[in-house]
Amino acid sequence: MKEMTMDIIKIIGVALLTASMAGCVNNDINSRNQYNGSAPPPDYDVPAQVVYRIDDHRYISLENYDKCYGDNYYVDTKAKLRTKLWRGNLSRYKGRLSIDDPTGMNIVIPDAPAETCGDKGCNVYLAYSSDGGRTFKSKKYMQSPYPTKASENYSILVAQDGFYVVKTSEYAKGKFDNDVTKYPLAPGIEYDTVAGLPKGYHIEYLSNKPLPPLRTPSGQDRFTCDASIRPSNLPIAK
């Protein structure tokens, strides 16, 4: 009886450890929309802002915000999509973003929070979709003690078969010759998980090699936001 009890305890322990590990590797973008048990976000009376436009019917919308910090959505009016991303300030990403997949399936949206993260730095993520923005997953693309500042040296280029993460210490001079990594994108690919990439897909390191001339149809390659737009229903300071 004692041995049986110990076996049951071991089984329960393994189950709890497995559940804990699964929680650690969950990279669904929806998990970033939780508020950790705190009060829900306020309801600000501000008009939606388009902070990044891909073309005439696809864009990133900022809503319910103050000083550019608010709820971000991927919108496709033709497909009648409005997918919640996360609450934050996308304009803190100071690098370049070009989305140039002619099929419209691949979309990547980087983040670069302004937090100061100490010597080891923060893990900084981007959201990616391979189903036209219906669902998004997240992937770490940078680790930095000052993510917003560091993002100045990044360029993310999205193509039909994947996306490029380009890092250079001389981005302002138009150089793209430091560190280039190409990540494949296709249905079923999930980064930052235990499963890894499906068979037949692999990450390519393309430093010092020419990049394809990818360009967002709208011509926009950076996030914008008008920080002067403020809610009129801000809480009264006590």
PDB file of C-alpha atoms in Angstrom:
ATOM      1  CA  MET A   1       0.000   0.000   0.000  1.00  0.00           C
ATOM      2  CA  LYS A   2       2.834   2.351   0.867  1.00  0.00           C
ATOM      3  CA  GLU A   3       4.560   1.627  -2.494  1.00  0.00           C
ATOM      4  CA  MET A   4       1.297   2.285  -4.343  1.00  0.00           C
ATOM      5  CA  THR A   5       0.893   5.609  -2.569  1.00  0.00           C
ATOM      6  CA  MET A   6       4.437   6.634  -3.517  1.00  0.00           C
ATOM      7  CA  ASP A   7       3.768   5.699  -7.149  1.00  0.00           C
ATOM      8  CA  ILE A   8       0.638   7.880  -7.185  1.00  0.00           C
ATOM      9  CA  ILE A   9       2.577  10.810  -5.721  1.00  0.00           C
ATOM     10  CA  LYS A  10       5.263  10.408  -8.410  1.00  0.00           C
ATOM     11  CA  ILE A  11       2.639  10.340 -11.174  1.00  0.00           C
ATOM     12  CA  ILE A  12       0.991  13.500  -9.823  1.00  0.00           C
ATOM     13  CA  GLY A  13       4.378  15.199  -9.558  1.00  0.00           C
ATOM     14  CA  VAL A  14       5.271  14.394 -13.160  1.00  0.00           C
ATOM     15  CA  ALA A  15       1.877  15.641 -14.329  1.00  0.00           C
ATOM     16  CA  LEU A  16       2.302  18.925 -12.477  1.00  0.00           C
ATOM     17  CA  LEU A  17       5.823  19.393 -13.860  1.00  0.00           C
ATOM     18  CA  THR A  18       4.618  18.684 -17.395  1.00  0.00           C
ATOM     19  CA  ALA A  19       1.791  21.200 -17.028  1.00  0.00           C
ATOM     20  CA  SER A  20       4.230  23.781 -15.687  1.00  0.00           C
ATOM     21  CA  MET A  21       6.621  23.274 -18.609  1.00  0.00           C
ATOM     22  CA  ALA A  22       3.765  23.523 -21.075  1.00  0.00           C
ATOM     23  CA  GLY A  23       2.836  26.864 -19.577  1.00  0.00           C
ATOM     24  CA  CYS A  24       6.409  28.099 -19.980  1.00  0.00           C
ATOM     25  CA  VAL A  25       6.554  27.334 -23.688  1.00  0.00           C
ATOM     26  CA  ASN A  26       3.054  28.522 -24.607  1.00  0.00           C
ATOM     27  CA  ASN A  27       3.700  31.101 -27.298  1.00  0.00           C
ATOM     28  CA  ASP A  28       0.135  31.946 -28.297  1.00  0.00           C
ATOM     29  CA  ILE A  29      -0.112  35.715 -28.722  1.00  0.00           C
ATOM     30  CA  ASN A  30      -3.412  35.647 -26.827  1.00  0.00           C
ATOM     31  CA  SER A  31      -1.524  34.790 -23.656  1.00  0.00           C
ATOM     32  CA  ARG A  32       0.002  38.283 -23.788  1.00  0.00           C
ATOM     33  CA  ASN A  33      -3.458  39.834 -23.603  1.00  0.00           C
ATOM     34  CA  GLN A  34      -4.008  38.747 -20.018  1.00  0.00           C
ATOM     35  CA  TYR A  35      -3.799  41.392 -17.332  1.00  0.00           C
ATOM     36  CA  ASN A  36      -2.338  39.191 -14.577  1.00  0.00           C
ATOM     37  CA  GLY A  37      -5.388  39.551 -12.391  1.00  0.00           C
ATOM     38  CA  SER A  38      -5.170  43.351 -12.324  1.00  0.00           C
ATOM     39  CA  ALA A  39      -7.970  45.726 -13.228  1.00  0.00           C
ATOM     40  CA  PRO A  40      -9.053  45.676 -16.886  1.00  0.00           C
ATOM     41  CA  PRO A  41      -7.757  48.457 -19.151  1.00  0.00           C
ATOM     42  CA  PRO A  42      -9.631  51.765 -19.109  1.00  0.00           C
ATOM     43  CA  ASP A  43     -12.193  52.758 -21.719  1.00  0.00           C
ATOM     44  CA  TYR A  44     -10.750  55.887 -23.323  1.00  0.00           C
ATOM     45  CA  ASP A  45     -12.789  58.086 -25.670  1.00  0.00           C
ATOM     46  CA  VAL A  46     -10.247  58.383 -28.496  1.00  0.00           C
ATOM     47  CA  PRO A  47     -10.539  57.695 -32.235  1.00  0.00           C
ATOM     48  CA  ALA A  48      -8.707  54.696 -33.645  1.00  0.00           C
ATOM     49  CA  GLN A  49      -5.315  55.421 -35.198  1.00  0.00           C
ATOM     50  CA  VAL A  50      -3.741  53.512 -38.085  1.00  0.00           C
ATOM     51  CA  VAL A  51      -0.172  53.052 -36.855  1.00  0.00           C
ATOM     52  CA  TYR A  52       0.941  50.875 -39.755  1.00  0.00           C
ATOM     53  CA  ARG A  53      -0.713  50.417 -43.154  1.00  0.00           C
ATOM     54  CA  ILE A  54       0.092  47.488 -45.414  1.00  0.00           C
ATOM     55  CA  ASP A  55      -2.272  48.334 -48.286  1.00  0.00           C
ATOM     56  CA  ASP A  56      -5.751  49.735 -48.926  1.00  0.00           C
ATOM     57  CA  HIS A  57      -7.512  47.114 -46.792  1.00  0.00           C
ATOM     58  CA  ARG A  58      -4.921  45.830 -44.283  1.00  0.00           C
ATOM     59  CA  TYR A  59      -3.473  47.797 -41.382  1.00  0.00           C
ATOM     60  CA  ILE A  60      -2.620  47.859 -37.659  1.00  0.00           C
ATOM     61  CA  SER A  61      -5.103  49.819 -35.589  1.00  0.00           C
ATOM     62  CA  LEU A  62      -4.448  51.400 -32.187  1.00  0.00           C
ATOM     63  CA  GLU A  63      -7.540  51.807 -30.027  1.00  0.00           C
ATOM     64  CA  ASN A  64      -8.456  52.680 -26.432  1.00  0.00           C
ATOM     65  CA  TYR A  65      -5.131  54.424 -25.832  1.00  0.00           C
ATOM     66  CA  ASP A  66      -3.341  57.274 -24.102  1.00  0.00           C
ATOM     67  CA  LYS A  67       0.056  58.543 -25.267  1.00  0.00           C
ATOM     68  CA  CYS A  68       0.116  55.805 -27.942  1.00  0.00           C
ATOM     69  CA  TYR A  69      -0.239  53.025 -25.353  1.00  0.00           C
ATOM     70  CA  GLY A  70      -3.350  50.977 -25.941  1.00  0.00           C
ATOM     71  CA  ASP A  71      -4.996  48.010 -27.662  1.00  0.00           C
ATOM     72  CA  ASN A  72      -3.506  46.947 -30.980  1.00  0.00           C
ATOM     73  CA  TYR A  73      -5.445  45.101 -33.697  1.00  0.00           C
ATOM     74  CA  TYR A  74      -4.622  43.603 -37.055  1.00  0.00           C
ATOM     75  CA  VAL A  75      -7.419  44.638 -39.433  1.00  0.00           C
ATOM     76  CA  ASP A  76      -8.277  43.292 -42.894  1.00  0.00           C
ATOM     77  CA  THR A  77     -11.457  44.964 -44.130  1.00  0.00           C
ATOM     78  CA  LYS A  78     -11.668  42.772 -47.245  1.00  0.00           C
ATOM     79  CA  ALA A  79     -11.478  39.536 -45.246  1.00  0.00           C
ATOM     80  CA  LYS A  80     -13.559  41.097 -42.428  1.00  0.00           C
ATOM     81  CA  LEU A  81     -10.835  40.383 -39.878  1.00  0.00           C
ATOM     82  CA  ARG A  82     -10.092  42.260 -36.665  1.00  0.00           C
ATOM     83  CA  THR A  83      -7.578  40.286 -34.612  1.00  0.00           C
ATOM     84  CA  LYS A  84      -6.482  41.476 -31.172  1.00  0.00           C
ATOM     85  CA  LEU A  85      -2.716  41.587 -30.753  1.00  0.00           C
ATOM     86  CA  TRP A  86      -1.663  43.001 -27.372  1.00  0.00           C
ATOM     87  CA  ARG A  87      -1.886  46.129 -25.275  1.00  0.00           C
ATOM     88  CA  GLY A  88       1.198  48.277 -25.700  1.00  0.00           C
ATOM     89  CA  ASN A  89       2.894  50.947 -27.804  1.00  0.00           C
ATOM     90  CA  LEU A  90       4.052  49.585 -31.163  1.00  0.00           C
ATOM     91  CA  SER A  91       5.659  52.901 -32.084  1.00  0.00           C
ATOM     92  CA  ARG A  92       8.362  52.126 -29.536  1.00  0.00           C
ATOM     93  CA  TYR A  93       9.776  49.786 -32.165  1.00  0.00           C
ATOM     94  CA  LYS A  94      12.120  52.208 -33.942  1.00  0.00           C
ATOM     95  CA  GLY A  95      13.385  49.908 -36.667  1.00  0.00           C
ATOM     96  CA  ARG A  96      12.122  49.176 -40.144  1.00  0.00           C
ATOM     97  CA  LEU A  97       9.246  46.834 -41.035  1.00  0.00           C
ATOM     98  CA  SER A  98       8.420  45.799 -44.608  1.00  0.00           C
ATOM     99  CA  ILE A  99       5.559  43.370 -45.269  1.00  0.00           C
ATOM    100  CA  ASP A 100       5.725  42.221 -48.883  1.00  0.00           C
ATOM    101  CA  ASP A 101       4.055  38.822 -49.211  1.00  0.00           C
ATOM    102  CA  PRO A 102       1.911  38.877 -52.393  1.00  0.00           C
ATOM    103  CA  THR A 103      -0.300  36.085 -51.038  1.00  0.00           C
ATOM    104  CA  GLY A 104      -1.197  38.170 -47.964  1.00  0.00           C
ATOM    105  CA  MET A 105      -0.718  35.156 -45.695  1.00  0.00           C
ATOM    106  CA  ASN A 106       2.503  36.118 -43.880  1.00  0.00           C
ATOM    107  CA  ILE A 107       2.398  39.009 -41.410  1.00  0.00           C
ATOM    108  CA  VAL A 108       4.988  39.934 -38.771  1.00  0.00           C
ATOM    109  CA  ILE A 109       4.585  42.641 -36.132  1.00  0.00           C
ATOM    110  CA  PRO A 110       7.540  43.437 -33.836  1.00  0.00           C
ATOM    111  CA  ASP A 111       7.403  44.864 -30.338  1.00  0.00           C
ATOM    112  CA  ALA A 112      10.112  46.803 -28.464  1.00  0.00           C
ATOM    113  CA  PRO A 113       8.936  47.832 -24.978  1.00  0.00           C
ATOM    114  CA  ALA A 114      10.592  50.790 -23.298  1.00  0.00           C
ATOM    115  CA  GLU A 115      11.346  48.979 -20.049  1.00  0.00           C
ATOM    116  CA  THR A 116      14.890  48.954 -18.677  1.00  0.00           C
ATOM    117  CA  CYS A 117      15.760  45.312 -18.165  1.00  0.00           C
ATOM    118  CA  GLY A 118      19.056  45.175 -16.292  1.00  0.00           C
ATOM    119  CA  ASP A 119      22.357  43.681 -17.423  1.00  0.00           C
ATOM    120  CA  LYS A 120      20.895  40.446 -18.795  1.00  0.00           C
ATOM    121  CA  GLY A 121      18.250  42.271 -20.799  1.00  0.00           C
ATOM    122  CA  CYS A 122      14.651  41.459 -21.686  1.00  0.00           C
ATOM    123  CA  ASN A 123      13.429  38.876 -24.135  1.00  0.00           C
ATOM    124  CA  VAL A 124      11.784  40.889 -26.918  1.00  0.00           C
ATOM    125  CA  TYR A 125       9.120  39.315 -29.139  1.00  0.00           C
ATOM    126  CA  LEU A 126       7.437  39.708 -32.472  1.00  0.00           C
ATOM    127  CA  ALA A 127       4.011  38.394 -33.488  1.00  0.00           C
ATOM    128  CA  TYR A 128       3.784  36.313 -36.656  1.00  0.00           C
ATOM    129  CA  SER A 129       0.926  34.900 -38.688  1.00  0.00           C
ATOM    130  CA  SER A 130       0.927  32.506 -41.625  1.00  0.00           C
ATOM    131  CA  ASP A 131      -2.859  32.443 -42.094  1.00  0.00           C
ATOM    132  CA  GLY A 132      -3.516  36.000 -43.190  1.00  0.00           C
ATOM    133  CA  GLY A 133      -3.816  37.444 -39.697  1.00  0.00           C
ATOM    134  CA  ARG A 134      -6.503  35.130 -38.362  1.00  0.00           C
ATOM    135  CA  THR A 135      -4.177  33.871 -35.645  1.00  0.00           C
ATOM    136  CA  PHE A 136      -0.834  35.099 -34.322  1.00  0.00           C
ATOM    137  CA  LYS A 137       1.973  33.411 -32.416  1.00  0.00           C
ATOM    138  CA  SER A 138       4.979  35.027 -30.793  1.00  0.00           C
ATOM    139  CA  LYS A 139       8.713  34.564 -31.250  1.00  0.00           C
ATOM    140  CA  LYS A 140      11.709  36.028 -29.470  1.00  0.00           C
ATOM    141  CA  TYR A 141      13.844  38.037 -31.876  1.00  0.00           C
ATOM    142  CA  MET A 142      16.028  40.121 -29.569  1.00  0.00           C
ATOM    143  CA  GLN A 143      17.435  40.301 -26.055  1.00  0.00           C
ATOM    144  CA  SER A 144      18.419  43.734 -24.800  1.00  0.00           C
ATOM    145  CA  PRO A 145      18.561  45.825 -21.616  1.00  0.00           C
ATOM    146  CA  TYR A 146      17.059  48.735 -23.613  1.00  0.00           C
ATOM    147  CA  PRO A 147      14.687  47.230 -26.229  1.00  0.00           C
ATOM    148  CA  THR A 148      13.341  50.492 -27.680  1.00  0.00           C
ATOM    149  CA  LYS A 149      16.816  51.903 -28.253  1.00  0.00           C
ATOM    150  CA  ALA A 150      18.162  48.603 -29.568  1.00  0.00           C
ATOM    151  CA  SER A 151      15.311  48.290 -32.056  1.00  0.00           C
ATOM    152  CA  GLU A 152      16.772  51.215 -34.028  1.00  0.00           C
ATOM    153  CA  ASN A 153      19.277  48.751 -35.442  1.00  0.00           C
ATOM    154  CA  TYR A 154      16.715  46.176 -36.583  1.00  0.00           C
ATOM    155  CA  SER A 155      14.920  45.658 -39.862  1.00  0.00           C
ATOM    156  CA  ILE A 156      12.228  42.998 -40.304  1.00  0.00           C
ATOM    157  CA  LEU A 157      11.371  42.050 -43.882  1.00  0.00           C
ATOM    158  CA  VAL A 158       8.439  39.750 -44.636  1.00  0.00           C
ATOM    159  CA  ALA A 159       8.350  37.652 -47.821  1.00  0.00           C
ATOM    160  CA  GLN A 160       6.157  34.901 -49.257  1.00  0.00           C
ATOM    161  CA  ASP A 161       8.279  32.105 -47.796  1.00  0.00           C
ATOM    162  CA  GLY A 162       9.346  33.618 -44.484  1.00  0.00           C
ATOM    163  CA  PHE A 163      10.757  36.696 -42.794  1.00  0.00           C
ATOM    164  CA  TYR A 164      14.200  38.202 -42.355  1.00  0.00           C
ATOM    165  CA  VAL A 165      15.491  39.663 -39.097  1.00  0.00           C
ATOM    166  CA  VAL A 166      18.318  42.043 -39.940  1.00  0.00           C
ATOM    167  CA  LYS A 167      20.537  43.572 -37.285  1.00  0.00           C
ATOM    168  CA  THR A 168      23.223  46.131 -37.980  1.00  0.00           C
ATOM    169  CA  SER A 169      25.123  48.627 -35.883  1.00  0.00           C
ATOM    170  CA  GLU A 170      24.966  51.131 -38.752  1.00  0.00           C
ATOM    171  CA  TYR A 171      21.320  50.998 -39.781  1.00  0.00           C
ATOM    172  CA  ALA A 172      21.161  54.787 -40.005  1.00  0.00           C
ATOM    173  CA  LYS A 173      23.757  54.628 -42.785  1.00  0.00           C
ATOM    174  CA  GLY A 174      21.628  52.183 -44.770  1.00  0.00           C
ATOM    175  CA  LYS A 175      23.903  49.194 -44.211  1.00  0.00           C
ATOM    176  CA  PHE A 176      22.468  45.677 -43.937  1.00  0.00           C
ATOM    177  CA  ASP A 177      25.632  43.639 -43.592  1.00  0.00           C
ATOM    178  CA  ASN A 178      25.909  42.615 -39.956  1.00  0.00           C
ATOM    179  CA  ASP A 179      23.563  39.840 -38.905  1.00  0.00           C
ATOM    180  CA  VAL A 180      20.794  38.450 -41.129  1.00  0.00           C
ATOM    181  CA  THR A 181      18.592  35.494 -40.204  1.00  0.00           C
ATOM    182  CA  LYS A 182      15.759  34.121 -42.335  1.00  0.00           C
ATOM    183  CA  TYR A 183      12.927  32.283 -40.606  1.00  0.00           C
ATOM    184  CA  PRO A 184      10.535  30.196 -42.715  1.00  0.00           C
ATOM    185  CA  LEU A 185       6.794  30.799 -42.448  1.00  0.00           C
ATOM    186  CA  ALA A 186       4.103  28.328 -43.443  1.00  0.00           C
ATOM    187  CA  PRO A 187       0.979  26.801 -41.873  1.00  0.00           C
ATOM    188  CA  GLY A 188       1.952  24.599 -38.951  1.00  0.00           C
ATOM    189  CA  ILE A 189       5.207  26.369 -38.120  1.00  0.00           C
ATOM    190  CA  GLU A 190       5.411  27.348 -34.453  1.00  0.00           C
ATOM    191  CA  TYR A 191       8.548  28.950 -33.099  1.00  0.00           C
ATOM    192  CA  ASP A 192       9.762  28.936 -29.492  1.00  0.00           C
ATOM    193  CA  THR A 193       8.093  25.590 -28.790  1.00  0.00           C
ATOM    194  CA  VAL A 194       9.429  22.177 -27.830  1.00  0.00           C
ATOM    195  CA  ALA A 195       8.334  20.693 -31.165  1.00  0.00           C
ATOM    196  CA  GLY A 196      10.584  22.943 -33.233  1.00  0.00           C
ATOM    197  CA  LEU A 197      10.306  23.331 -36.992  1.00  0.00           C
ATOM    198  CA  PRO A 198       8.499  20.739 -39.135  1.00  0.00           C
ATOM    199  CA  LYS A 199      10.592  18.468 -41.330  1.00  0.00           C
ATOM    200  CA  GLY A 200      11.877  20.216 -44.432  1.00  0.00           C
ATOM    201  CA  TYR A 201      12.071  23.681 -42.879  1.00  0.00           C
ATOM    202  CA  HIS A 202      15.188  25.290 -41.477  1.00  0.00           C
ATOM    203  CA  ILE A 203      16.507  28.659 -40.321  1.00  0.00           C
ATOM    204  CA  GLU A 204      19.055  30.299 -42.630  1.00  0.00           C
ATOM    205  CA  TYR A 205      21.900  32.596 -41.593  1.00  0.00           C
ATOM    206  CA  LEU A 206      22.554  34.973 -44.471  1.00  0.00           C
ATOM    207  CA  SER A 207      24.967  37.543 -43.096  1.00  0.00           C
ATOM    208  CA  ASN A 208      26.782  39.567 -45.768  1.00  0.00           C
ATOM    209  CA  LYS A 209      24.522  38.245 -48.534  1.00  0.00           C
ATOM    210  CA  PRO A 210      22.210  40.366 -50.712  1.00  0.00           C
ATOM    211  CA  LEU A 211      18.618  40.696 -49.516  1.00  0.00           C
ATOM    212  CA  PRO A 212      15.546  40.698 -51.764  1.00  0.00           C
ATOM    213  CA  PRO A 213      14.059  44.176 -52.438  1.00  0.00           C
ATOM    214  CA  LEU A 214      11.018  43.757 -50.184  1.00  0.00           C
ATOM    215  CA  ARG A 215       8.685  46.740 -49.835  1.00  0.00           C
ATOM    216  CA  THR A 216       5.323  47.230 -48.136  1.00  0.00           C
ATOM    217  CA  PRO A 217       2.648  47.998 -50.788  1.00  0.00           C
ATOM    218  CA  SER A 218       1.719  51.237 -48.985  1.00  0.00           C
ATOM    219  CA  GLY A 219       5.360  52.308 -48.868  1.00  0.00           C
ATOM    220  CA  GLN A 220       5.275  52.549 -45.060  1.00  0.00           C
ATOM    221  CA  ASP A 221       8.203  50.936 -43.277  1.00  0.00           C
ATOM    222  CA  ARG A 222       7.898  52.287 -39.725  1.00  0.00           C
ATOM    223  CA  PHE A 223       5.213  52.530 -37.078  1.00  0.00           C
ATOM    224  CA  THR A 224       3.737  55.974 -36.532  1.00  0.00           C
ATOM    225  CA  CYS A 225       1.547  57.378 -33.786  1.00  0.00           C
ATOM    226  CA  ASP A 226       0.223  60.819 -32.862  1.00  0.00           C
ATOM    227  CA  ALA A 227       0.979  61.077 -29.143  1.00  0.00           C
ATOM    228  CA  SER A 228      -0.817  64.438 -28.947  1.00  0.00           C
ATOM    229  CA  ILE A 229      -4.208  62.691 -29.146  1.00  0.00           C
ATOM    230  CA  ARG A 230      -5.326  62.322 -25.539  1.00  0.00           C
ATOM    231  CA  PRO A 231      -8.543  60.999 -23.987  1.00  0.00           C
ATOM    232  CA  SER A 232     -10.931  63.582 -22.566  1.00  0.00           C
ATOM    233  CA  ASN A 233     -12.126  61.135 -19.920  1.00  0.00           C
ATOM    234  CA  LEU A 234      -8.824  60.596 -18.106  1.00  0.00           C
ATOM    235  CA  PRO A 235      -9.205  59.883 -14.390  1.00  0.00           C
ATOM    236  CA  ILE A 236      -8.976  62.967 -12.231  1.00  0.00           C
ATOM    237  CA  ALA A 237      -5.756  62.940 -10.225  1.00  0.00           C
ATOM    238  CA  LYS A 238      -6.313  62.951  -6.510  1.00  0.00           C
TER     239      LYS A 238
END
